[in-house]
């Protein structure tokens, strides 16, 4: 059993990471931004080996200096916290400062103040791998990098909506590997690059309004709000949150994966497939789902998924057995029903 710090404990992925760590016998320290988020999280784990620290602003490089000092001392850190949304008005303030400074900051704080930490795991993203110049039909793997640089980070093509989020994740991951090379700290780094994460939301979620960015499409299909027009799928790869969480925990536990990055994906999907799963499992929802012409934008492009993928490193190196889209979507809908019922 190890004492492990998880940053951003109020988040969707972090909640599954905390569940997995506790289930595997680790004790957890986590950070949230406010006292009210700490209280909500504590209510989710009334009897668990969980302690919570408040770190209000990770855009400050020294934000985690105190949080990494712990008794008993920390053995590892999993840094999940990073803004994930597409409503960006100022790329620097909204995205780059928290994403990049948060990443450099946690590494610096561990380096300075937590000599007991031997492993750091950072949640990056497929966003840090995406390359618009990649030819159709090519396979994505850990070898792929988003080519965005600091010089072009604030151009309109890189600073808005989904592109702005991708820029923040790509620059944060590049800075993390740069830190390791420059500083040569005692601890090792492993980076995980999940594709779009679907899966059950935590039961303590305040309301359906608070569903995290990647699950919003499932919430909206269930609510019937895409009946007249299915949104485009966007990024074509996906992974279940419980599989992504397990990968983070194994990355902490398994020494051999130090120094590597791992693409986490169960494979390709399109929104029309999510609609089909919901329609089959919940006949009472069929009326509110898009069909026929209204489903067109959510289908695969002619000829099928644009890119191939290679997830063998995560299967072999981290032991991930990826869940099916059907299981993930049904379990997500069930978790959304819990939130909806509580609000009635
Ligand atoms: P989420 O539910 O929105 O969680 C994000 C976490 O980051 C929350 O704890 C949030 O705190 C914290 N955070 C956001 N902005 C912050 C800021 N300025 N200062 C301090 N903390 C901040 O999103 P998620 O889906 O779990 O994402 C977790 C990680 O996975 C992120 O690194 C994300 O980039 C990565 N990821 C997600 C997906 C996906 O599809 N969901 C895919 C690939 C990678 P509050 O609760 O206080 O806002």
Short mmCIF file of N, CA, C and O and ligand atoms in Angstrom, two decimals, residues 8-14 33 37 55-59 80-84 98 123-126 165 169 194-197 212 214, ligand 1:
data_model
loop_
_atom_site.label_atom_id
_atom_site.label_comp_id
_atom_site.label_asym_id
_atom_site.label_seq_id
_atom_site.Cartn_x
_atom_site.Cartn_y
_atom_site.Cartn_z
N UNK A 8 -6.74 17.39 -8.55
CA UNK A 8 -8.04 17.58 -9.22
C UNK A 8 -9.08 16.56 -8.83
O UNK A 8 -9.83 16.08 -9.68
N UNK A 9 -9.16 16.22 -7.53
CA UNK A 9 -10.03 15.15 -7.05
C UNK A 9 -11.51 15.31 -7.36
O UNK A 9 -12.27 14.34 -7.33
N UNK A 10 -11.92 16.53 -7.67
CA UNK A 10 -13.35 16.75 -7.98
C UNK A 10 -13.68 16.40 -9.43
O UNK A 10 -14.84 16.48 -9.84
N UNK A 11 -12.69 15.99 -10.22
CA UNK A 11 -12.93 15.75 -11.64
C UNK A 11 -13.48 14.36 -11.94
O UNK A 11 -13.43 13.45 -11.10
N UNK A 12 -13.99 14.21 -13.15
CA UNK A 12 -14.59 12.95 -13.63
C UNK A 12 -13.56 11.82 -13.63
O UNK A 12 -13.75 10.77 -12.99
N UNK A 13 -12.44 12.02 -14.29
CA UNK A 13 -11.42 10.97 -14.34
C UNK A 13 -10.82 10.74 -12.95
O UNK A 13 -10.63 9.59 -12.53
N UNK A 14 -10.54 11.83 -12.24
CA UNK A 14 -9.90 11.69 -10.92
C UNK A 14 -10.75 10.84 -9.99
O UNK A 14 -10.22 10.04 -9.21
N UNK A 33 -10.22 22.62 -5.48
CA UNK A 33 -10.01 24.08 -5.47
C UNK A 33 -10.69 24.80 -4.31
O UNK A 33 -10.28 25.88 -3.95
N UNK A 37 -16.08 21.91 -2.51
CA UNK A 37 -15.76 20.70 -3.30
C UNK A 37 -15.14 19.63 -2.41
O UNK A 37 -15.37 18.43 -2.60
N UNK A 55 -6.11 23.46 -2.97
CA UNK A 55 -5.13 24.20 -3.79
C UNK A 55 -5.96 25.09 -4.72
O UNK A 55 -6.49 24.63 -5.73
N UNK A 56 -6.11 26.37 -4.37
CA UNK A 56 -7.08 27.20 -5.10
C UNK A 56 -6.67 27.55 -6.53
O UNK A 56 -7.53 27.67 -7.39
N UNK A 57 -5.37 27.72 -6.80
CA UNK A 57 -5.02 28.25 -8.12
C UNK A 57 -3.73 27.64 -8.65
O UNK A 57 -2.64 28.13 -8.38
N UNK A 58 -3.86 26.59 -9.45
CA UNK A 58 -2.64 25.91 -9.92
C UNK A 58 -1.95 26.65 -11.06
O UNK A 58 -0.90 26.21 -11.54
N UNK A 59 -2.52 27.79 -11.47
CA UNK A 59 -1.79 28.62 -12.45
C UNK A 59 -0.55 29.23 -11.80
O UNK A 59 0.38 29.66 -12.49
N UNK A 80 -3.93 14.81 -12.58
CA UNK A 80 -5.02 14.80 -13.58
C UNK A 80 -5.57 16.20 -13.83
O UNK A 80 -6.18 16.43 -14.88
N UNK A 81 -5.41 17.13 -12.89
CA UNK A 81 -6.10 18.43 -12.99
C UNK A 81 -5.65 19.22 -14.21
O UNK A 81 -4.45 19.39 -14.45
N UNK A 82 -6.61 19.68 -14.97
CA UNK A 82 -6.35 20.52 -16.15
C UNK A 82 -7.70 20.96 -16.68
O UNK A 82 -8.65 20.17 -16.63
N UNK A 83 -7.82 22.18 -17.17
CA UNK A 83 -9.13 22.59 -17.67
C UNK A 83 -9.52 21.83 -18.93
O UNK A 83 -8.72 21.74 -19.86
N UNK A 84 -10.73 21.26 -18.94
CA UNK A 84 -11.21 20.58 -20.15
C UNK A 84 -12.60 21.12 -20.50
O UNK A 84 -13.61 20.68 -19.97
N UNK A 98 -3.25 27.47 -16.34
CA UNK A 98 -3.49 26.31 -15.45
C UNK A 98 -2.93 25.00 -15.98
O UNK A 98 -2.39 24.19 -15.20
N UNK A 123 -1.67 12.97 -16.59
CA UNK A 123 -2.73 12.75 -17.58
C UNK A 123 -2.53 13.76 -18.70
O UNK A 123 -2.77 14.95 -18.53
N UNK A 124 -2.07 13.28 -19.83
CA UNK A 124 -2.06 14.13 -21.02
C UNK A 124 -3.32 13.81 -21.80
O UNK A 124 -4.40 13.65 -21.22
N UNK A 125 -3.23 13.63 -23.10
CA UNK A 125 -4.45 13.42 -23.89
C UNK A 125 -4.08 13.03 -25.32
O UNK A 125 -2.97 13.32 -25.78
N UNK A 126 -5.05 12.43 -26.00
CA UNK A 126 -4.91 12.28 -27.46
C UNK A 126 -4.72 13.66 -28.10
O UNK A 126 -4.09 13.78 -29.15
N UNK A 165 -7.97 23.80 -26.44
CA UNK A 165 -7.76 22.73 -25.45
C UNK A 165 -6.60 21.84 -25.88
O UNK A 165 -5.72 21.51 -25.08
N UNK A 169 -2.94 20.96 -23.86
CA UNK A 169 -2.48 19.63 -23.48
C UNK A 169 -1.14 19.30 -24.14
O UNK A 169 -0.26 18.68 -23.52
N UNK A 194 -5.13 9.63 -22.90
CA UNK A 194 -6.45 9.05 -23.19
C UNK A 194 -7.11 9.76 -24.37
O UNK A 194 -6.94 10.96 -24.57
N UNK A 195 -7.87 8.99 -25.13
CA UNK A 195 -8.77 9.57 -26.12
C UNK A 195 -10.02 10.03 -25.38
O UNK A 195 -10.04 10.02 -24.14
N UNK A 196 -11.07 10.41 -26.10
CA UNK A 196 -12.29 10.89 -25.44
C UNK A 196 -12.75 9.88 -24.39
O UNK A 196 -12.90 8.69 -24.70
N UNK A 197 -12.97 10.36 -23.15
CA UNK A 197 -13.31 9.44 -22.07
C UNK A 197 -14.82 9.46 -21.82
O UNK A 197 -15.40 10.51 -21.53
N UNK A 212 -19.34 16.38 -16.99
CA UNK A 212 -18.06 16.78 -17.61
C UNK A 212 -18.17 16.81 -19.13
O UNK A 212 -19.03 16.16 -19.72
N UNK A 214 -16.74 15.48 -21.79
CA UNK A 214 -16.78 14.34 -22.72
C UNK A 214 -18.07 13.52 -22.62
O UNK A 214 -18.45 12.85 -23.58
P1 LIG B 1 -13.09 17.40 -15.41
O1 LIG B 1 -14.12 16.54 -14.82
O2 LIG B 1 -13.49 18.74 -15.92
O3 LIG B 1 -11.92 17.54 -14.36
C1 LIG B 1 -10.92 18.48 -14.51
C2 LIG B 1 -10.23 18.66 -13.18
O4 LIG B 1 -9.26 19.70 -13.33
C3 LIG B 1 -11.19 19.12 -12.09
O5 LIG B 1 -10.76 18.60 -10.86
C4 LIG B 1 -11.03 20.62 -12.11
O6 LIG B 1 -11.32 21.25 -10.89
C5 LIG B 1 -9.54 20.73 -12.39
N1 LIG B 1 -9.26 22.04 -12.96
C6 LIG B 1 -9.75 22.55 -14.12
N2 LIG B 1 -9.30 23.81 -14.29
C7 LIG B 1 -8.52 24.08 -13.21
C8 LIG B 1 -7.80 25.21 -12.80
N3 LIG B 1 -7.76 26.33 -13.53
N4 LIG B 1 -7.13 25.14 -11.63
C9 LIG B 1 -7.18 24.00 -10.87
N5 LIG B 1 -7.86 22.91 -11.22
C10 LIG B 1 -8.52 22.95 -12.36
O7 LIG B 1 -12.37 16.70 -16.64
P2 LIG B 1 -11.87 15.22 -16.84
O8 LIG B 1 -12.51 14.72 -18.07
O9 LIG B 1 -11.95 14.45 -15.59
O10 LIG B 1 -10.34 15.51 -17.19
C11 LIG B 1 -9.29 15.11 -16.32
C12 LIG B 1 -8.00 15.06 -17.08
O11 LIG B 1 -8.11 14.13 -18.15
C13 LIG B 1 -7.58 16.38 -17.71
O12 LIG B 1 -6.19 16.48 -17.62
C14 LIG B 1 -8.02 16.23 -19.16
O13 LIG B 1 -7.28 17.04 -20.04
C15 LIG B 1 -7.70 14.75 -19.36
N6 LIG B 1 -8.42 14.11 -20.45
C16 LIG B 1 -9.77 14.04 -20.44
C17 LIG B 1 -10.43 13.41 -21.48
C18 LIG B 1 -11.92 13.29 -21.51
O14 LIG B 1 -12.46 12.97 -22.58
N7 LIG B 1 -12.63 13.52 -20.41
C19 LIG B 1 -9.69 12.86 -22.54
C20 LIG B 1 -8.31 12.94 -22.51
C21 LIG B 1 -7.67 13.55 -21.46
P3 LIG B 1 -12.81 21.82 -10.60
O15 LIG B 1 -13.66 20.60 -10.33
O16 LIG B 1 -12.66 22.69 -9.42
O17 LIG B 1 -13.24 22.55 -11.84
#
